[in-house]
Amino acid sequence: MRQFNTSSQDFILLGFSDWPLWNISSFSIPPCFFFLCHLSFLDLCYTTSIVPQLLVNLHGFDRTITKGGCVAQLFISLALGSTECVLLVVMAFACYAAVCRPFHYTTIMQPWLCLLLASISWFGGFVNSVAQRGLMMAMPLCGLCYLDHFFCEMPMPVFLKLACKDTKDTEAKMFVARVIIMVLPASLLLVSYVYLVQTVLNIKSAEGQRKAFETCGSHLMVVFLFYGSAIYTYLQPTHSYSTSHGKFAALFYTIITPMLNPFIYTLRNTDMKAALRKVIKRKRALGLRRQ
């Protein structure tokens, strides 16, 4: 056995040292946790790219941001938001395989496929960001650059109002890019959940139906919150766009949804549910005693 330099008060976790290959691959074998790790890291980066500047703006009177900082924030937030659009579809595919093809799940969701799907999500998100940022940077801006928003993103009216030229061509190209990165994934999600619902309804056992809905219910809630607010912001007609409503919707897919994701997915855990019920019962008991 390998010798370690430790004191008598230290502990050594051997883990799966008897199977070295398992140490390398075990992290990426469970598809659910593998994609959840990507989603958690994505949400962490997403909020980090937006919240600090928002807090600075709320704290002081100087609400300026340099052009370089604005472009960087725009690129990063758009890349991460686009990545999440694709990643949620990948997670829906994993749910579909778990519910509709349970006996072939481990065969379908192999580590190499999980890694490939995650890579496609990140690559697709950054390609979309590069394309849309290029369209925005090609527009000449006039006058003082007042952005009626809490961070630099690309809802059309906010940036297009600052342009010095006709923006119809740019607007059309941006719309096509958004359809590809949002409407197409949303359509795939809708189709996958139609099949999921059909499969769940065909399960004769009530317990089996409950477990199947629990498997995909949390993901469906995240999809509804994220896609609902994002589609409202990015795909509505320019002439009917409301700045105040747009900023409120942006709070959902930039801050509220990433903040709720850990709670939504954690509540799938049976032990966590049991612990939460105990806490609620204790609070009720203490409330009754005080009365």
PDB file of C-alpha atoms in Angstrom:
ATOM      1  CA  MET A   1       0.000   0.000   0.000  1.00  0.00           C
ATOM      2  CA  ARG A   2       1.138   3.530  -0.775  1.00  0.00           C
ATOM      3  CA  GLN A   3       2.534   5.451   2.216  1.00  0.00           C
ATOM      4  CA  PHE A   4       1.203   8.943   3.029  1.00  0.00           C
ATOM      5  CA  ASN A   5       2.759  11.660   5.160  1.00  0.00           C
ATOM      6  CA  THR A   6       0.059  12.174   7.754  1.00  0.00           C
ATOM      7  CA  SER A   7      -0.264  12.768  11.462  1.00  0.00           C
ATOM      8  CA  SER A   8      -2.146  10.531  13.855  1.00  0.00           C
ATOM      9  CA  GLN A   9      -5.114  12.917  13.732  1.00  0.00           C
ATOM     10  CA  ASP A  10      -5.561  12.689   9.954  1.00  0.00           C
ATOM     11  CA  PHE A  11      -7.818  10.352   7.995  1.00  0.00           C
ATOM     12  CA  ILE A  12      -7.202   8.933   4.538  1.00  0.00           C
ATOM     13  CA  LEU A  13     -10.216   8.336   2.285  1.00  0.00           C
ATOM     14  CA  LEU A  14      -9.233   5.431   0.041  1.00  0.00           C
ATOM     15  CA  GLY A  15     -12.416   5.715  -2.031  1.00  0.00           C
ATOM     16  CA  PHE A  16     -12.268   3.399  -5.035  1.00  0.00           C
ATOM     17  CA  SER A  17      -8.493   3.018  -4.996  1.00  0.00           C
ATOM     18  CA  ASP A  18      -8.896  -0.695  -5.699  1.00  0.00           C
ATOM     19  CA  TRP A  19     -10.377   0.217  -9.112  1.00  0.00           C
ATOM     20  CA  PRO A  20      -8.273   3.053 -10.617  1.00  0.00           C
ATOM     21  CA  LEU A  21     -10.344   3.307 -13.797  1.00  0.00           C
ATOM     22  CA  TRP A  22     -13.464   3.835 -11.708  1.00  0.00           C
ATOM     23  CA  ASN A  23     -11.892   6.908 -10.099  1.00  0.00           C
ATOM     24  CA  ILE A  24     -11.517   8.507 -13.521  1.00  0.00           C
ATOM     25  CA  SER A  25     -14.887   7.715 -15.017  1.00  0.00           C
ATOM     26  CA  SER A  26     -17.288   7.533 -12.065  1.00  0.00           C
ATOM     27  CA  PHE A  27     -17.831  11.303 -11.972  1.00  0.00           C
ATOM     28  CA  SER A  28     -19.308  11.349 -15.467  1.00  0.00           C
ATOM     29  CA  ILE A  29     -21.175   8.017 -15.459  1.00  0.00           C
ATOM     30  CA  PRO A  30     -24.465   9.111 -13.770  1.00  0.00           C
ATOM     31  CA  PRO A  31     -25.944  11.305 -16.531  1.00  0.00           C
ATOM     32  CA  CYS A  32     -28.345  13.106 -14.201  1.00  0.00           C
ATOM     33  CA  PHE A  33     -25.626  14.365 -11.868  1.00  0.00           C
ATOM     34  CA  PHE A  34     -23.243  15.000 -14.739  1.00  0.00           C
ATOM     35  CA  PHE A  35     -25.651  17.413 -16.455  1.00  0.00           C
ATOM     36  CA  LEU A  36     -26.689  18.946 -13.130  1.00  0.00           C
ATOM     37  CA  CYS A  37     -23.028  19.775 -12.481  1.00  0.00           C
ATOM     38  CA  HIS A  38     -22.877  21.583 -15.810  1.00  0.00           C
ATOM     39  CA  LEU A  39     -26.128  23.419 -15.074  1.00  0.00           C
ATOM     40  CA  SER A  40     -24.896  24.466 -11.616  1.00  0.00           C
ATOM     41  CA  PHE A  41     -21.584  25.727 -12.985  1.00  0.00           C
ATOM     42  CA  LEU A  42     -23.428  27.498 -15.792  1.00  0.00           C
ATOM     43  CA  ASP A  43     -25.805  29.258 -13.382  1.00  0.00           C
ATOM     44  CA  LEU A  44     -22.898  30.276 -11.150  1.00  0.00           C
ATOM     45  CA  CYS A  45     -21.049  31.873 -14.079  1.00  0.00           C
ATOM     46  CA  TYR A  46     -24.262  33.436 -15.416  1.00  0.00           C
ATOM     47  CA  THR A  47     -25.173  35.221 -12.199  1.00  0.00           C
ATOM     48  CA  THR A  48     -21.538  36.212 -11.572  1.00  0.00           C
ATOM     49  CA  SER A  49     -21.424  37.983 -14.943  1.00  0.00           C
ATOM     50  CA  ILE A  50     -24.500  40.083 -14.091  1.00  0.00           C
ATOM     51  CA  VAL A  51     -25.076  40.512 -10.347  1.00  0.00           C
ATOM     52  CA  PRO A  52     -21.841  42.371  -9.365  1.00  0.00           C
ATOM     53  CA  GLN A  53     -22.505  45.182 -11.853  1.00  0.00           C
ATOM     54  CA  LEU A  54     -26.141  45.286 -10.763  1.00  0.00           C
ATOM     55  CA  LEU A  55     -25.117  45.679  -7.115  1.00  0.00           C
ATOM     56  CA  VAL A  56     -22.688  48.478  -8.026  1.00  0.00           C
ATOM     57  CA  ASN A  57     -25.479  50.292  -9.856  1.00  0.00           C
ATOM     58  CA  LEU A  58     -27.876  49.893  -6.938  1.00  0.00           C
ATOM     59  CA  HIS A  59     -25.296  51.052  -4.391  1.00  0.00           C
ATOM     60  CA  GLY A  60     -24.094  54.293  -5.935  1.00  0.00           C
ATOM     61  CA  PHE A  61     -25.003  57.106  -8.298  1.00  0.00           C
ATOM     62  CA  ASP A  62     -22.394  56.250 -10.937  1.00  0.00           C
ATOM     63  CA  ARG A  63     -24.120  53.778 -13.223  1.00  0.00           C
ATOM     64  CA  THR A  64     -21.690  53.948 -16.108  1.00  0.00           C
ATOM     65  CA  ILE A  65     -19.988  50.919 -17.612  1.00  0.00           C
ATOM     66  CA  THR A  66     -17.155  51.067 -20.115  1.00  0.00           C
ATOM     67  CA  LYS A  67     -17.733  49.979 -23.677  1.00  0.00           C
ATOM     68  CA  GLY A  68     -15.314  47.102 -23.215  1.00  0.00           C
ATOM     69  CA  GLY A  69     -17.059  46.027 -20.025  1.00  0.00           C
ATOM     70  CA  CYS A  70     -20.461  46.232 -21.683  1.00  0.00           C
ATOM     71  CA  VAL A  71     -19.316  44.183 -24.678  1.00  0.00           C
ATOM     72  CA  ALA A  72     -17.727  41.582 -22.373  1.00  0.00           C
ATOM     73  CA  GLN A  73     -20.861  41.324 -20.253  1.00  0.00           C
ATOM     74  CA  LEU A  74     -23.023  41.076 -23.350  1.00  0.00           C
ATOM     75  CA  PHE A  75     -20.869  38.326 -24.854  1.00  0.00           C
ATOM     76  CA  ILE A  76     -20.585  36.251 -21.657  1.00  0.00           C
ATOM     77  CA  SER A  77     -24.242  36.520 -20.618  1.00  0.00           C
ATOM     78  CA  LEU A  78     -25.483  35.740 -24.122  1.00  0.00           C
ATOM     79  CA  ALA A  79     -23.097  32.773 -24.452  1.00  0.00           C
ATOM     80  CA  LEU A  80     -24.121  31.315 -21.086  1.00  0.00           C
ATOM     81  CA  GLY A  81     -27.833  31.941 -21.677  1.00  0.00           C
ATOM     82  CA  SER A  82     -27.643  30.265 -25.097  1.00  0.00           C
ATOM     83  CA  THR A  83     -25.738  27.347 -23.587  1.00  0.00           C
ATOM     84  CA  GLU A  84     -28.485  26.847 -21.022  1.00  0.00           C
ATOM     85  CA  CYS A  85     -31.090  26.771 -23.812  1.00  0.00           C
ATOM     86  CA  VAL A  86     -29.310  23.810 -25.401  1.00  0.00           C
ATOM     87  CA  LEU A  87     -28.352  22.140 -22.109  1.00  0.00           C
ATOM     88  CA  LEU A  88     -31.988  22.012 -20.960  1.00  0.00           C
ATOM     89  CA  VAL A  89     -32.826  20.100 -24.150  1.00  0.00           C
ATOM     90  CA  VAL A  90     -30.003  17.666 -23.428  1.00  0.00           C
ATOM     91  CA  MET A  91     -31.346  17.146 -19.909  1.00  0.00           C
ATOM     92  CA  ALA A  92     -34.825  16.542 -21.364  1.00  0.00           C
ATOM     93  CA  PHE A  93     -33.311  13.852 -23.574  1.00  0.00           C
ATOM     94  CA  ALA A  94     -31.806  12.232 -20.466  1.00  0.00           C
ATOM     95  CA  CYS A  95     -35.238  12.323 -18.776  1.00  0.00           C
ATOM     96  CA  TYR A  96     -36.817  10.798 -21.885  1.00  0.00           C
ATOM     97  CA  ALA A  97     -34.279   7.965 -21.871  1.00  0.00           C
ATOM     98  CA  ALA A  98     -34.810   7.347 -18.144  1.00  0.00           C
ATOM     99  CA  VAL A  99     -38.617   7.171 -18.360  1.00  0.00           C
ATOM    100  CA  CYS A 100     -39.315   5.862 -21.865  1.00  0.00           C
ATOM    101  CA  ARG A 101     -36.306   3.558 -22.259  1.00  0.00           C
ATOM    102  CA  PRO A 102     -35.504   2.500 -18.669  1.00  0.00           C
ATOM    103  CA  PHE A 103     -34.003  -0.879 -19.598  1.00  0.00           C
ATOM    104  CA  HIS A 104     -31.704   0.687 -22.202  1.00  0.00           C
ATOM    105  CA  TYR A 105     -30.857   3.807 -20.184  1.00  0.00           C
ATOM    106  CA  THR A 106     -27.311   2.843 -19.248  1.00  0.00           C
ATOM    107  CA  THR A 107     -26.682   1.689 -22.811  1.00  0.00           C
ATOM    108  CA  ILE A 108     -27.950   4.936 -24.333  1.00  0.00           C
ATOM    109  CA  MET A 109     -26.517   7.453 -21.868  1.00  0.00           C
ATOM    110  CA  GLN A 110     -22.912   6.352 -21.964  1.00  0.00           C
ATOM    111  CA  PRO A 111     -20.160   8.664 -20.626  1.00  0.00           C
ATOM    112  CA  TRP A 112     -18.854   9.547 -24.090  1.00  0.00           C
ATOM    113  CA  LEU A 113     -22.346  10.580 -25.230  1.00  0.00           C
ATOM    114  CA  CYS A 114     -22.917  12.698 -22.104  1.00  0.00           C
ATOM    115  CA  LEU A 115     -19.604  14.458 -22.672  1.00  0.00           C
ATOM    116  CA  LEU A 116     -20.428  15.019 -26.344  1.00  0.00           C
ATOM    117  CA  LEU A 117     -23.865  16.478 -25.593  1.00  0.00           C
ATOM    118  CA  ALA A 118     -22.449  18.778 -22.922  1.00  0.00           C
ATOM    119  CA  SER A 119     -19.710  19.937 -25.321  1.00  0.00           C
ATOM    120  CA  ILE A 120     -22.291  20.650 -28.039  1.00  0.00           C
ATOM    121  CA  SER A 121     -24.277  22.761 -25.547  1.00  0.00           C
ATOM    122  CA  TRP A 122     -21.270  24.918 -24.640  1.00  0.00           C
ATOM    123  CA  PHE A 123     -20.024  25.192 -28.219  1.00  0.00           C
ATOM    124  CA  GLY A 124     -23.460  26.107 -29.591  1.00  0.00           C
ATOM    125  CA  GLY A 125     -23.977  28.774 -26.932  1.00  0.00           C
ATOM    126  CA  PHE A 126     -20.673  30.508 -27.613  1.00  0.00           C
ATOM    127  CA  VAL A 127     -21.117  30.337 -31.414  1.00  0.00           C
ATOM    128  CA  ASN A 128     -24.505  32.030 -31.084  1.00  0.00           C
ATOM    129  CA  SER A 129     -22.986  34.706 -28.853  1.00  0.00           C
ATOM    130  CA  VAL A 130     -20.170  35.405 -31.330  1.00  0.00           C
ATOM    131  CA  ALA A 131     -22.671  35.741 -34.189  1.00  0.00           C
ATOM    132  CA  GLN A 132     -25.061  38.093 -32.391  1.00  0.00           C
ATOM    133  CA  ARG A 133     -22.289  40.171 -30.845  1.00  0.00           C
ATOM    134  CA  GLY A 134     -20.820  40.640 -34.317  1.00  0.00           C
ATOM    135  CA  LEU A 135     -24.149  41.961 -35.579  1.00  0.00           C
ATOM    136  CA  MET A 136     -24.400  44.358 -32.650  1.00  0.00           C
ATOM    137  CA  MET A 137     -20.827  45.632 -32.974  1.00  0.00           C
ATOM    138  CA  ALA A 138     -21.370  46.344 -36.676  1.00  0.00           C
ATOM    139  CA  MET A 139     -24.075  48.903 -35.847  1.00  0.00           C
ATOM    140  CA  PRO A 140     -22.876  52.518 -35.479  1.00  0.00           C
ATOM    141  CA  LEU A 141     -24.257  54.102 -32.309  1.00  0.00           C
ATOM    142  CA  CYS A 142     -25.157  57.793 -31.982  1.00  0.00           C
ATOM    143  CA  GLY A 143     -25.417  60.204 -29.072  1.00  0.00           C
ATOM    144  CA  LEU A 144     -25.273  59.320 -25.396  1.00  0.00           C
ATOM    145  CA  CYS A 145     -25.589  55.579 -24.873  1.00  0.00           C
ATOM    146  CA  TYR A 146     -28.355  55.293 -22.312  1.00  0.00           C
ATOM    147  CA  LEU A 147     -29.416  51.679 -21.885  1.00  0.00           C
ATOM    148  CA  ASP A 148     -32.769  51.317 -20.146  1.00  0.00           C
ATOM    149  CA  HIS A 149     -31.789  48.026 -18.539  1.00  0.00           C
ATOM    150  CA  PHE A 150     -29.897  46.694 -15.503  1.00  0.00           C
ATOM    151  CA  PHE A 151     -27.146  44.992 -17.547  1.00  0.00           C
ATOM    152  CA  CYS A 152     -25.815  44.830 -21.100  1.00  0.00           C
ATOM    153  CA  GLU A 153     -27.849  42.321 -23.048  1.00  0.00           C
ATOM    154  CA  MET A 154     -29.497  42.304 -26.424  1.00  0.00           C
ATOM    155  CA  PRO A 155     -33.249  42.777 -26.235  1.00  0.00           C
ATOM    156  CA  MET A 156     -33.733  44.413 -29.613  1.00  0.00           C
ATOM    157  CA  PRO A 157     -35.332  47.779 -28.765  1.00  0.00           C
ATOM    158  CA  VAL A 158     -32.724  48.637 -26.120  1.00  0.00           C
ATOM    159  CA  PHE A 159     -29.755  48.565 -28.489  1.00  0.00           C
ATOM    160  CA  LEU A 160     -31.520  49.285 -31.787  1.00  0.00           C
ATOM    161  CA  LYS A 161     -32.791  52.629 -30.487  1.00  0.00           C
ATOM    162  CA  LEU A 162     -29.164  53.788 -30.284  1.00  0.00           C
ATOM    163  CA  ALA A 163     -28.336  52.880 -33.891  1.00  0.00           C
ATOM    164  CA  CYS A 164     -27.602  55.585 -36.467  1.00  0.00           C
ATOM    165  CA  LYS A 165     -28.856  53.579 -39.447  1.00  0.00           C
ATOM    166  CA  ASP A 166     -31.789  51.447 -40.500  1.00  0.00           C
ATOM    167  CA  THR A 167     -31.746  48.269 -38.427  1.00  0.00           C
ATOM    168  CA  LYS A 168     -34.300  46.122 -40.228  1.00  0.00           C
ATOM    169  CA  ASP A 169     -31.662  43.868 -41.786  1.00  0.00           C
ATOM    170  CA  THR A 170     -29.827  43.436 -38.482  1.00  0.00           C
ATOM    171  CA  GLU A 171     -33.079  42.840 -36.668  1.00  0.00           C
ATOM    172  CA  ALA A 172     -34.040  40.081 -39.116  1.00  0.00           C
ATOM    173  CA  LYS A 173     -30.671  38.326 -38.730  1.00  0.00           C
ATOM    174  CA  MET A 174     -30.870  38.504 -34.926  1.00  0.00           C
ATOM    175  CA  PHE A 175     -34.396  37.115 -35.031  1.00  0.00           C
ATOM    176  CA  VAL A 176     -33.269  34.122 -37.096  1.00  0.00           C
ATOM    177  CA  ALA A 177     -30.426  33.445 -34.647  1.00  0.00           C
ATOM    178  CA  ARG A 178     -32.819  33.575 -31.716  1.00  0.00           C
ATOM    179  CA  VAL A 179     -35.292  31.244 -33.394  1.00  0.00           C
ATOM    180  CA  ILE A 180     -32.489  28.704 -33.876  1.00  0.00           C
ATOM    181  CA  ILE A 181     -31.202  28.935 -30.312  1.00  0.00           C
ATOM    182  CA  MET A 182     -34.587  29.239 -28.555  1.00  0.00           C
ATOM    183  CA  VAL A 183     -37.583  28.144 -30.634  1.00  0.00           C
ATOM    184  CA  LEU A 184     -35.945  25.012 -32.052  1.00  0.00           C
ATOM    185  CA  PRO A 185     -34.817  23.737 -28.610  1.00  0.00           C
ATOM    186  CA  ALA A 186     -38.217  24.656 -27.135  1.00  0.00           C
ATOM    187  CA  SER A 187     -39.932  22.632 -29.880  1.00  0.00           C
ATOM    188  CA  LEU A 188     -37.710  19.632 -29.147  1.00  0.00           C
ATOM    189  CA  LEU A 189     -38.522  19.993 -25.454  1.00  0.00           C
ATOM    190  CA  LEU A 190     -42.245  20.065 -26.203  1.00  0.00           C
ATOM    191  CA  VAL A 191     -42.049  16.928 -28.357  1.00  0.00           C
ATOM    192  CA  SER A 192     -39.989  15.061 -25.735  1.00  0.00           C
ATOM    193  CA  TYR A 193     -42.467  15.897 -22.987  1.00  0.00           C
ATOM    194  CA  VAL A 194     -45.418  14.777 -25.123  1.00  0.00           C
ATOM    195  CA  TYR A 195     -43.786  11.358 -25.361  1.00  0.00           C
ATOM    196  CA  LEU A 196     -42.955  11.458 -21.656  1.00  0.00           C
ATOM    197  CA  VAL A 197     -46.533  12.186 -20.645  1.00  0.00           C
ATOM    198  CA  GLN A 198     -47.848   9.429 -22.917  1.00  0.00           C
ATOM    199  CA  THR A 199     -45.400   6.952 -21.419  1.00  0.00           C
ATOM    200  CA  VAL A 200     -46.208   7.964 -17.832  1.00  0.00           C
ATOM    201  CA  LEU A 201     -49.961   7.703 -18.404  1.00  0.00           C
ATOM    202  CA  ASN A 202     -49.475   4.170 -19.712  1.00  0.00           C
ATOM    203  CA  ILE A 203     -47.825   3.118 -16.444  1.00  0.00           C
ATOM    204  CA  LYS A 204     -50.396   1.060 -14.533  1.00  0.00           C
ATOM    205  CA  SER A 205     -48.890   1.586 -11.083  1.00  0.00           C
ATOM    206  CA  ALA A 206     -49.741   4.848  -9.328  1.00  0.00           C
ATOM    207  CA  GLU A 207     -46.405   4.671  -7.516  1.00  0.00           C
ATOM    208  CA  GLY A 208     -44.631   4.264 -10.851  1.00  0.00           C
ATOM    209  CA  GLN A 209     -46.413   7.306 -12.272  1.00  0.00           C
ATOM    210  CA  ARG A 210     -45.477   9.343  -9.216  1.00  0.00           C
ATOM    211  CA  LYS A 211     -41.804   8.412  -9.496  1.00  0.00           C
ATOM    212  CA  ALA A 212     -41.786   9.172 -13.226  1.00  0.00           C
ATOM    213  CA  PHE A 213     -43.307  12.610 -12.692  1.00  0.00           C
ATOM    214  CA  GLU A 214     -40.827  13.311  -9.876  1.00  0.00           C
ATOM    215  CA  THR A 215     -37.967  12.394 -12.197  1.00  0.00           C
ATOM    216  CA  CYS A 216     -38.886  15.029 -14.768  1.00  0.00           C
ATOM    217  CA  GLY A 217     -41.104  17.424 -12.816  1.00  0.00           C
ATOM    218  CA  SER A 218     -38.242  19.544 -11.498  1.00  0.00           C
ATOM    219  CA  HIS A 219     -36.716  19.830 -14.968  1.00  0.00           C
ATOM    220  CA  LEU A 220     -40.063  20.886 -16.428  1.00  0.00           C
ATOM    221  CA  MET A 221     -40.399  23.613 -13.793  1.00  0.00           C
ATOM    222  CA  VAL A 222     -36.932  24.980 -14.640  1.00  0.00           C
ATOM    223  CA  VAL A 223     -37.750  24.871 -18.356  1.00  0.00           C
ATOM    224  CA  PHE A 224     -40.989  26.794 -17.804  1.00  0.00           C
ATOM    225  CA  LEU A 225     -39.327  29.522 -15.748  1.00  0.00           C
ATOM    226  CA  PHE A 226     -36.300  29.939 -18.015  1.00  0.00           C
ATOM    227  CA  TYR A 227     -37.862  29.572 -21.461  1.00  0.00           C
ATOM    228  CA  GLY A 228     -41.059  31.413 -20.594  1.00  0.00           C
ATOM    229  CA  SER A 229     -39.286  34.585 -19.497  1.00  0.00           C
ATOM    230  CA  ALA A 230     -36.594  34.385 -22.210  1.00  0.00           C
ATOM    231  CA  ILE A 231     -39.039  33.866 -25.079  1.00  0.00           C
ATOM    232  CA  TYR A 232     -41.189  36.731 -23.801  1.00  0.00           C
ATOM    233  CA  THR A 233     -38.168  39.039 -23.842  1.00  0.00           C
ATOM    234  CA  TYR A 234     -36.460  38.050 -27.066  1.00  0.00           C
ATOM    235  CA  LEU A 235     -39.216  36.994 -29.474  1.00  0.00           C
ATOM    236  CA  GLN A 236     -41.936  39.554 -29.046  1.00  0.00           C
ATOM    237  CA  PRO A 237     -42.413  42.188 -31.799  1.00  0.00           C
ATOM    238  CA  THR A 238     -40.283  45.307 -31.466  1.00  0.00           C
ATOM    239  CA  HIS A 239     -43.220  47.698 -31.648  1.00  0.00           C
ATOM    240  CA  SER A 240     -44.962  46.030 -28.695  1.00  0.00           C
ATOM    241  CA  TYR A 241     -41.862  45.656 -26.511  1.00  0.00           C
ATOM    242  CA  SER A 242     -42.279  47.062 -22.993  1.00  0.00           C
ATOM    243  CA  THR A 243     -39.023  48.109 -21.343  1.00  0.00           C
ATOM    244  CA  SER A 244     -40.339  47.760 -17.800  1.00  0.00           C
ATOM    245  CA  HIS A 245     -41.849  44.336 -18.494  1.00  0.00           C
ATOM    246  CA  GLY A 246     -38.681  43.286 -20.308  1.00  0.00           C
ATOM    247  CA  LYS A 247     -36.490  44.165 -17.329  1.00  0.00           C
ATOM    248  CA  PHE A 248     -38.805  42.278 -14.982  1.00  0.00           C
ATOM    249  CA  ALA A 249     -38.754  39.199 -17.245  1.00  0.00           C
ATOM    250  CA  ALA A 250     -34.970  39.398 -17.461  1.00  0.00           C
ATOM    251  CA  LEU A 251     -34.780  39.053 -13.685  1.00  0.00           C
ATOM    252  CA  PHE A 252     -36.296  35.577 -14.016  1.00  0.00           C
ATOM    253  CA  TYR A 253     -33.853  34.049 -16.489  1.00  0.00           C
ATOM    254  CA  THR A 254     -30.757  35.857 -15.157  1.00  0.00           C
ATOM    255  CA  ILE A 255     -31.179  35.774 -11.367  1.00  0.00           C
ATOM    256  CA  ILE A 256     -34.369  34.139 -10.072  1.00  0.00           C
ATOM    257  CA  THR A 257     -34.230  30.899 -12.094  1.00  0.00           C
ATOM    258  CA  PRO A 258     -30.507  30.224 -11.381  1.00  0.00           C
ATOM    259  CA  MET A 259     -31.194  30.953  -7.713  1.00  0.00           C
ATOM    260  CA  LEU A 260     -34.152  28.538  -7.591  1.00  0.00           C
ATOM    261  CA  ASN A 261     -32.499  25.716  -9.534  1.00  0.00           C
ATOM    262  CA  PRO A 262     -30.633  24.240  -6.515  1.00  0.00           C
ATOM    263  CA  PHE A 263     -33.842  24.211  -4.450  1.00  0.00           C
ATOM    264  CA  ILE A 264     -35.937  22.745  -7.273  1.00  0.00           C
ATOM    265  CA  TYR A 265     -33.552  19.890  -7.973  1.00  0.00           C
ATOM    266  CA  THR A 266     -32.707  19.281  -4.307  1.00  0.00           C
ATOM    267  CA  LEU A 267     -36.363  18.695  -3.461  1.00  0.00           C
ATOM    268  CA  ARG A 268     -36.230  15.598  -5.669  1.00  0.00           C
ATOM    269  CA  ASN A 269     -34.184  13.951  -2.929  1.00  0.00           C
ATOM    270  CA  THR A 270     -36.342  11.841  -0.584  1.00  0.00           C
ATOM    271  CA  ASP A 271     -34.174  12.537   2.464  1.00  0.00           C
ATOM    272  CA  MET A 272     -34.296  16.261   1.778  1.00  0.00           C
ATOM    273  CA  LYS A 273     -38.094  16.140   1.592  1.00  0.00           C
ATOM    274  CA  ALA A 274     -38.270  14.269   4.871  1.00  0.00           C
ATOM    275  CA  ALA A 275     -35.937  16.771   6.552  1.00  0.00           C
ATOM    276  CA  LEU A 276     -37.991  19.679   5.210  1.00  0.00           C
ATOM    277  CA  ARG A 277     -41.208  18.145   6.572  1.00  0.00           C
ATOM    278  CA  LYS A 278     -39.587  17.759   9.995  1.00  0.00           C
ATOM    279  CA  VAL A 279     -38.523  21.416  10.019  1.00  0.00           C
ATOM    280  CA  ILE A 280     -42.039  22.541   9.071  1.00  0.00           C
ATOM    281  CA  LYS A 281     -43.600  20.346  11.777  1.00  0.00           C
ATOM    282  CA  ARG A 282     -41.209  21.717  14.411  1.00  0.00           C
ATOM    283  CA  LYS A 283     -42.014  25.303  13.452  1.00  0.00           C
ATOM    284  CA  ARG A 284     -45.733  24.567  13.645  1.00  0.00           C
ATOM    285  CA  ALA A 285     -45.285  22.915  17.039  1.00  0.00           C
ATOM    286  CA  LEU A 286     -43.312  25.901  18.371  1.00  0.00           C
ATOM    287  CA  GLY A 287     -45.953  28.265  17.024  1.00  0.00           C
ATOM    288  CA  LEU A 288     -48.719  26.361  18.779  1.00  0.00           C
ATOM    289  CA  ARG A 289     -46.803  26.332  22.074  1.00  0.00           C
ATOM    290  CA  ARG A 290     -46.293  30.101  21.959  1.00  0.00           C
ATOM    291  CA  GLN A 291     -49.994  30.601  21.398  1.00  0.00           C
TER     292      GLN A 291
END
